[in-house]
Short mmCIF file of C-alpha atoms in Angstrom, two decimals:
data_model
loop_
_atom_site.label_atom_id
_atom_site.label_comp_id
_atom_site.label_asym_id
_atom_site.label_seq_id
_atom_site.Cartn_x
_atom_site.Cartn_y
_atom_site.Cartn_z
CA MET M 1108 0.00 0.00 0.00
CA ILE M 1109 1.21 3.49 -0.88
CA ARG M 1110 1.54 5.24 2.46
CA HIS M 1111 4.12 8.00 2.08
CA ILE M 1112 4.95 10.81 -0.34
CA ALA M 1113 8.40 9.26 -0.80
CA ASP M 1114 6.98 5.88 -1.88
CA SER M 1115 7.90 4.82 -5.38
CA VAL M 1116 7.21 2.17 -7.99
CA GLN M 1117 9.95 0.11 -9.60
CA LEU M 1118 9.88 0.43 -13.39
CA HIS M 1119 10.62 -2.64 -15.46
CA ASN M 1120 14.28 -1.67 -15.79
CA GLY M 1121 14.70 -1.50 -12.01
CA ILE M 1122 14.63 2.31 -11.68
CA LYS M 1123 12.36 3.65 -8.95
CA MET M 1124 9.90 6.46 -9.77
CA PRO M 1125 7.80 8.31 -7.15
CA TRP M 1126 4.05 7.71 -7.21
CA LEU M 1127 3.35 11.43 -6.79
CA GLY M 1128 4.90 14.27 -8.76
CA LEU M 1129 4.38 17.92 -9.60
CA GLY M 1130 3.10 18.71 -13.08
CA THR M 1131 4.21 22.01 -14.63
CA TYR M 1132 2.04 22.36 -17.75
CA LYS M 1133 1.25 26.08 -18.32
CA VAL M 1134 3.47 27.09 -15.41
CA LYS M 1135 5.26 30.25 -16.56
CA GLU M 1136 9.02 30.30 -17.04
CA GLY M 1137 11.00 32.15 -14.41
CA ASN M 1138 9.85 32.91 -10.90
CA GLU M 1139 6.50 31.08 -11.18
CA ALA M 1140 8.14 27.81 -12.22
CA GLU M 1141 10.96 28.18 -9.73
CA GLN M 1142 8.62 28.89 -6.83
CA ALA M 1143 6.26 26.01 -7.64
CA VAL M 1144 9.10 23.49 -7.85
CA ARG M 1145 10.80 24.91 -4.76
CA THR M 1146 7.56 24.62 -2.78
CA ALA M 1147 6.93 21.07 -3.99
CA LEU M 1148 10.41 19.94 -2.97
CA GLU M 1149 9.98 21.55 0.46
CA VAL M 1150 6.64 19.75 0.91
CA GLY M 1151 8.30 16.44 0.09
CA TYR M 1152 7.64 15.85 -3.60
CA ARG M 1153 10.53 14.07 -5.26
CA SER M 1154 9.27 13.98 -8.86
CA ILE M 1155 8.97 16.96 -11.22
CA ASP M 1156 7.42 16.73 -14.69
CA THR M 1157 8.13 19.24 -17.46
CA ALA M 1158 8.45 19.23 -21.27
CA ALA M 1159 10.07 21.20 -24.06
CA LEU M 1160 6.58 22.42 -25.02
CA TYR M 1161 6.05 23.99 -21.60
CA GLN M 1162 8.95 26.40 -22.11
CA ASN M 1163 9.81 26.36 -18.42
CA GLU M 1164 12.71 23.89 -18.29
CA GLU M 1165 15.16 26.58 -17.19
CA GLY M 1166 13.04 27.60 -14.20
CA VAL M 1167 12.39 24.00 -13.25
CA GLY M 1168 16.07 23.19 -13.47
CA LYS M 1169 17.15 26.22 -11.48
CA ALA M 1170 14.80 25.35 -8.62
CA ILE M 1171 16.16 21.80 -8.53
CA GLN M 1172 19.75 23.01 -8.59
CA ASP M 1173 19.11 25.60 -5.85
CA SER M 1174 17.23 23.15 -3.63
CA ALA M 1175 18.69 21.63 -0.48
CA VAL M 1176 17.43 18.30 -1.82
CA SER M 1177 20.22 16.39 -3.55
CA ARG M 1178 19.93 15.85 -7.30
CA GLU M 1179 19.93 12.07 -6.81
CA GLU M 1180 16.72 12.31 -4.79
CA VAL M 1181 14.75 14.20 -7.46
CA PHE M 1182 13.17 12.34 -10.37
CA VAL M 1183 13.02 14.68 -13.39
CA THR M 1184 10.88 14.03 -16.47
CA THR M 1185 10.88 15.98 -19.72
CA LYS M 1186 9.57 15.27 -23.21
CA VAL M 1187 10.47 15.70 -26.87
CA TRP M 1188 7.94 17.81 -28.76
CA ASN M 1189 6.23 16.82 -31.99
CA THR M 1190 8.12 19.17 -34.30
CA ASP M 1191 11.43 17.80 -32.98
CA GLN M 1192 10.64 14.15 -33.66
CA GLY M 1193 12.87 11.96 -35.80
CA TYR M 1194 16.21 10.37 -34.91
CA ASP M 1195 18.72 13.21 -35.27
CA GLU M 1196 16.15 15.86 -34.37
CA THR M 1197 15.35 14.10 -31.10
CA LEU M 1198 19.00 13.83 -30.11
CA ARG M 1199 19.37 17.59 -30.66
CA ALA M 1200 16.13 18.34 -28.80
CA PHE M 1201 17.25 16.24 -25.85
CA GLU M 1202 20.52 18.09 -25.57
CA GLU M 1203 18.68 21.41 -25.67
CA SER M 1204 16.34 20.29 -22.90
CA ARG M 1205 19.20 18.95 -20.81
CA SER M 1206 21.08 22.22 -21.24
CA LYS M 1207 18.07 24.31 -20.23
CA LEU M 1208 17.48 22.13 -17.19
CA GLY M 1209 21.17 22.39 -16.32
CA LEU M 1210 21.33 18.71 -15.40
CA GLU M 1211 23.91 16.07 -16.25
CA TYR M 1212 21.24 13.46 -16.86
CA ILE M 1213 17.44 13.16 -17.09
CA ASP M 1214 15.55 10.53 -15.13
CA LEU M 1215 12.75 9.98 -17.65
CA TYR M 1216 12.51 11.15 -21.26
CA LEU M 1217 9.19 10.75 -23.06
CA ILE M 1218 7.86 11.02 -26.61
CA HIS M 1219 5.16 13.66 -26.07
CA TRP M 1220 2.70 12.47 -28.75
CA PRO M 1221 2.72 9.56 -31.25
CA VAL M 1222 3.53 11.48 -34.42
CA LYS M 1223 2.77 9.21 -37.36
CA GLU M 1224 5.72 7.92 -39.37
CA LYS M 1225 8.12 9.53 -36.89
CA PHE M 1226 7.66 8.03 -33.46
CA LYS M 1227 9.58 4.84 -34.29
CA GLU M 1228 12.67 6.83 -35.29
CA THR M 1229 12.15 9.05 -32.28
CA TRP M 1230 12.07 5.96 -30.08
CA ARG M 1231 15.31 4.72 -31.63
CA ALA M 1232 16.91 7.98 -30.49
CA LEU M 1233 15.53 7.49 -26.97
CA GLU M 1234 17.01 3.99 -26.91
CA LYS M 1235 20.41 5.45 -27.78
CA LEU M 1236 20.13 8.11 -25.07
CA TYR M 1237 19.23 5.38 -22.59
CA GLN M 1238 22.02 3.05 -23.69
CA ASP M 1239 24.54 5.91 -23.55
CA GLY M 1240 23.50 6.75 -19.98
CA TRP M 1241 22.01 10.19 -20.56
CA VAL M 1242 18.59 9.07 -19.28
CA ARG M 1243 17.70 6.56 -16.58
CA ALA M 1244 14.38 5.56 -18.12
CA ILE M 1245 12.50 6.16 -21.37
CA GLY M 1246 8.84 6.15 -22.18
CA VAL M 1247 5.96 7.58 -24.17
CA SER M 1248 3.01 9.87 -23.63
CA ASN M 1249 -0.47 9.73 -25.13
CA PHE M 1250 0.10 6.32 -26.71
CA GLN M 1251 -2.91 4.10 -27.25
CA ILE M 1252 -2.67 0.30 -27.39
CA HIS M 1253 -2.28 0.26 -31.17
CA HIS M 1254 0.62 2.75 -30.95
CA LEU M 1255 2.36 0.58 -28.36
CA GLU M 1256 1.79 -2.52 -30.47
CA GLU M 1257 3.27 -0.77 -33.49
CA LEU M 1258 6.27 0.33 -31.46
CA LYS M 1259 6.82 -3.25 -30.26
CA GLU M 1260 7.41 -4.31 -33.88
CA SER M 1261 10.76 -2.53 -34.02
CA CYS M 1262 11.86 -1.44 -30.55
CA LYS M 1263 14.77 -3.03 -28.73
CA ILE M 1264 13.68 -1.63 -25.37
CA LYS M 1265 10.07 -1.55 -24.25
CA PRO M 1266 8.75 1.78 -22.88
CA MET M 1267 8.95 1.98 -19.10
CA VAL M 1268 6.16 4.58 -18.75
CA ASN M 1269 3.09 5.71 -20.69
CA GLN M 1270 1.78 9.10 -19.54
CA VAL M 1271 -1.82 9.67 -20.62
CA GLU M 1272 -4.93 11.63 -19.77
CA PHE M 1273 -6.50 9.64 -16.95
CA HIS M 1274 -9.19 10.69 -14.49
CA PRO M 1275 -12.65 9.63 -13.25
CA LEU M 1276 -14.34 10.68 -16.52
CA LEU M 1277 -11.69 8.88 -18.62
CA THR M 1278 -10.70 5.70 -16.82
CA GLN M 1279 -9.08 4.00 -19.87
CA ARG M 1280 -9.58 0.58 -18.31
CA GLU M 1281 -8.45 -1.36 -21.41
CA LEU M 1282 -5.26 0.70 -21.74
CA LEU M 1283 -4.54 0.41 -18.01
CA ASN M 1284 -4.94 -3.37 -18.13
CA TYR M 1285 -2.75 -3.61 -21.23
CA CYS M 1286 0.04 -1.52 -19.70
CA GLN M 1287 -0.05 -3.51 -16.47
CA GLN M 1288 0.22 -6.77 -18.44
CA GLU M 1289 3.12 -5.34 -20.47
CA MET M 1290 4.85 -3.94 -17.35
CA ILE M 1291 4.55 -0.39 -18.73
CA GLN M 1292 3.79 1.98 -15.87
CA LEU M 1293 0.75 4.18 -16.51
CA GLU M 1294 0.99 7.81 -15.41
CA ALA M 1295 -1.89 10.30 -15.27
CA TRP M 1296 -1.75 13.80 -16.70
CA SER M 1297 -4.61 16.20 -15.93
CA PRO M 1298 -5.69 13.88 -13.11
CA LEU M 1299 -7.95 16.61 -11.71
CA MET M 1300 -9.73 17.14 -15.05
CA ARG M 1301 -8.41 20.70 -15.30
CA GLY M 1302 -10.64 21.67 -12.40
CA ASN M 1303 -13.81 20.35 -14.03
CA GLN M 1304 -16.30 18.12 -12.23
CA LEU M 1305 -14.82 18.61 -8.76
CA THR M 1306 -18.38 19.28 -7.58
CA HIS M 1307 -19.63 15.96 -8.94
CA PRO M 1308 -21.95 14.42 -6.28
CA THR M 1309 -19.92 11.21 -6.07
CA LEU M 1310 -16.74 13.14 -5.32
CA THR M 1311 -18.32 15.58 -2.87
CA GLN M 1312 -20.01 12.74 -0.98
CA LEU M 1313 -16.80 10.78 -0.71
CA ALA M 1314 -14.91 13.92 0.27
CA ALA M 1315 -17.32 14.39 3.17
CA LYS M 1316 -17.04 10.71 4.14
CA TYR M 1317 -13.24 10.72 4.27
CA GLN M 1318 -12.89 14.35 5.39
CA LYS M 1319 -10.80 15.15 2.36
CA THR M 1320 -11.25 17.39 -0.69
CA PRO M 1321 -12.63 16.05 -3.99
CA ALA M 1322 -9.16 16.54 -5.49
CA GLN M 1323 -7.58 14.44 -2.78
CA ILE M 1324 -10.18 11.72 -3.37
CA ILE M 1325 -9.27 11.61 -7.07
CA LEU M 1326 -5.52 11.51 -6.45
CA ARG M 1327 -5.93 8.70 -3.95
CA TRP M 1328 -8.07 6.85 -6.52
CA ASP M 1329 -5.19 7.18 -8.99
CA LEU M 1330 -2.72 5.65 -6.56
CA GLN M 1331 -5.01 2.78 -5.64
CA HIS M 1332 -5.26 1.96 -9.34
CA GLN M 1333 -1.45 1.79 -9.33
CA VAL M 1334 -1.27 4.86 -11.57
CA ILE M 1335 1.39 7.54 -11.02
CA THR M 1336 -0.17 10.98 -10.71
CA ILE M 1337 1.25 14.47 -11.33
CA PRO M 1338 -1.24 17.18 -10.33
CA LYS M 1339 -0.24 20.69 -11.37
CA SER M 1340 -0.49 23.80 -9.20
CA ILE M 1341 1.41 27.02 -8.60
CA HIS M 1342 -0.22 27.69 -5.23
CA ALA M 1343 1.67 26.58 -2.13
CA ASP M 1344 -1.45 25.56 -0.22
CA ARG M 1345 -2.75 23.50 -3.12
CA ILE M 1346 0.63 21.85 -3.71
CA ALA M 1347 0.63 20.79 -0.06
CA GLU M 1348 -3.02 19.73 -0.18
CA ASN M 1349 -2.43 17.52 -3.22
CA ALA M 1350 0.29 15.69 -1.29
CA ASP M 1351 -1.91 15.05 1.74
CA ILE M 1352 -3.29 11.78 0.39
CA PHE M 1353 -1.25 9.18 2.24
CA ASP M 1354 -3.20 8.90 5.50
CA PHE M 1355 -6.38 7.26 4.19
CA GLU M 1356 -7.54 4.52 1.84
CA LEU M 1357 -10.67 4.33 -0.32
CA SER M 1358 -12.77 1.22 0.12
CA VAL M 1359 -13.32 -1.20 -2.77
CA ASP M 1360 -16.92 -0.03 -3.11
CA ASP M 1361 -15.91 3.63 -3.14
CA MET M 1362 -13.28 2.92 -5.80
CA LYS M 1363 -16.04 1.34 -7.90
CA GLN M 1364 -18.24 4.39 -7.40
CA ILE M 1365 -15.54 6.60 -8.89
CA ASP M 1366 -14.89 4.11 -11.69
CA ALA M 1367 -18.59 4.36 -12.56
CA MET M 1368 -18.19 8.07 -13.29
CA ASN M 1369 -16.42 7.19 -16.55
CA GLN M 1370 -17.80 8.86 -19.69
CA ASN M 1371 -14.75 8.37 -21.95
CA LYS M 1372 -14.56 12.16 -21.86
CA ARG M 1373 -11.33 13.96 -22.73
CA PHE M 1374 -10.34 17.48 -21.78
CA GLY M 1375 -7.26 17.24 -23.98
CA GLN M 1376 -6.82 16.04 -27.55
CA HIS M 1377 -7.37 12.46 -28.69
CA PRO M 1378 -4.10 10.65 -29.49
CA ASP M 1379 -5.47 9.57 -32.87
CA HIS M 1380 -6.69 13.04 -33.87
CA PHE M 1381 -4.39 15.59 -32.24
CA GLN M 1382 -3.67 18.80 -34.14
CA PHE M 1383 -0.16 19.94 -33.24
#
């Protein structure tokens, strides 16, 4: 059972990744990014998620470098953007991200979206970065089962992580089951549905029952489904609140109640129809 903010899951290559992390999508470069990461590390978070697209890698990196927490204790994720995909392009993009972050290595490097006719070559570049020791783990984001099956046809190393939109309105049960069978760790982006549906009766009733907030109920639901979660916030109180999910456990019946909220509803783009 996941009982502490420092608890982690072992990826299929043996590397440990924290169950809880700070997301930084739409967090502004500079002081906003630095302060959010600094606060998270002070609260006890040990995983920070960014991406080239977010344009805040410098601020994220500076906060990590300036922190009293040692680099070895912080799990850093970034991602290659769609316009940088391809073998050589990805190697260049990685070096740019690593330079902006100011780090010697990256813990997890992801393909941000499955760009057709490119993601296999992009993956080949990630395999090289992994084999050369520049990254400790490699994975994908927004990959559906058919993308993962296609990647399996040519990859030498199976993805360690698949980061996807996952929340009570989009439970992705088939994908979750597939990834668990394949030993690919599922990770949730936008776990709090971008602030939508937090007043849903099921969530408010469970929040009252457990004396937690609806957001905390959702994040605990993620963890009990063995899904890594990375809620985003720039507010110190909310960053702390999102981490206060390790002192209670949802019952089996209450987990099923949340599962039943599923509508296959996305707040982001569909991986088969994204326009980037």
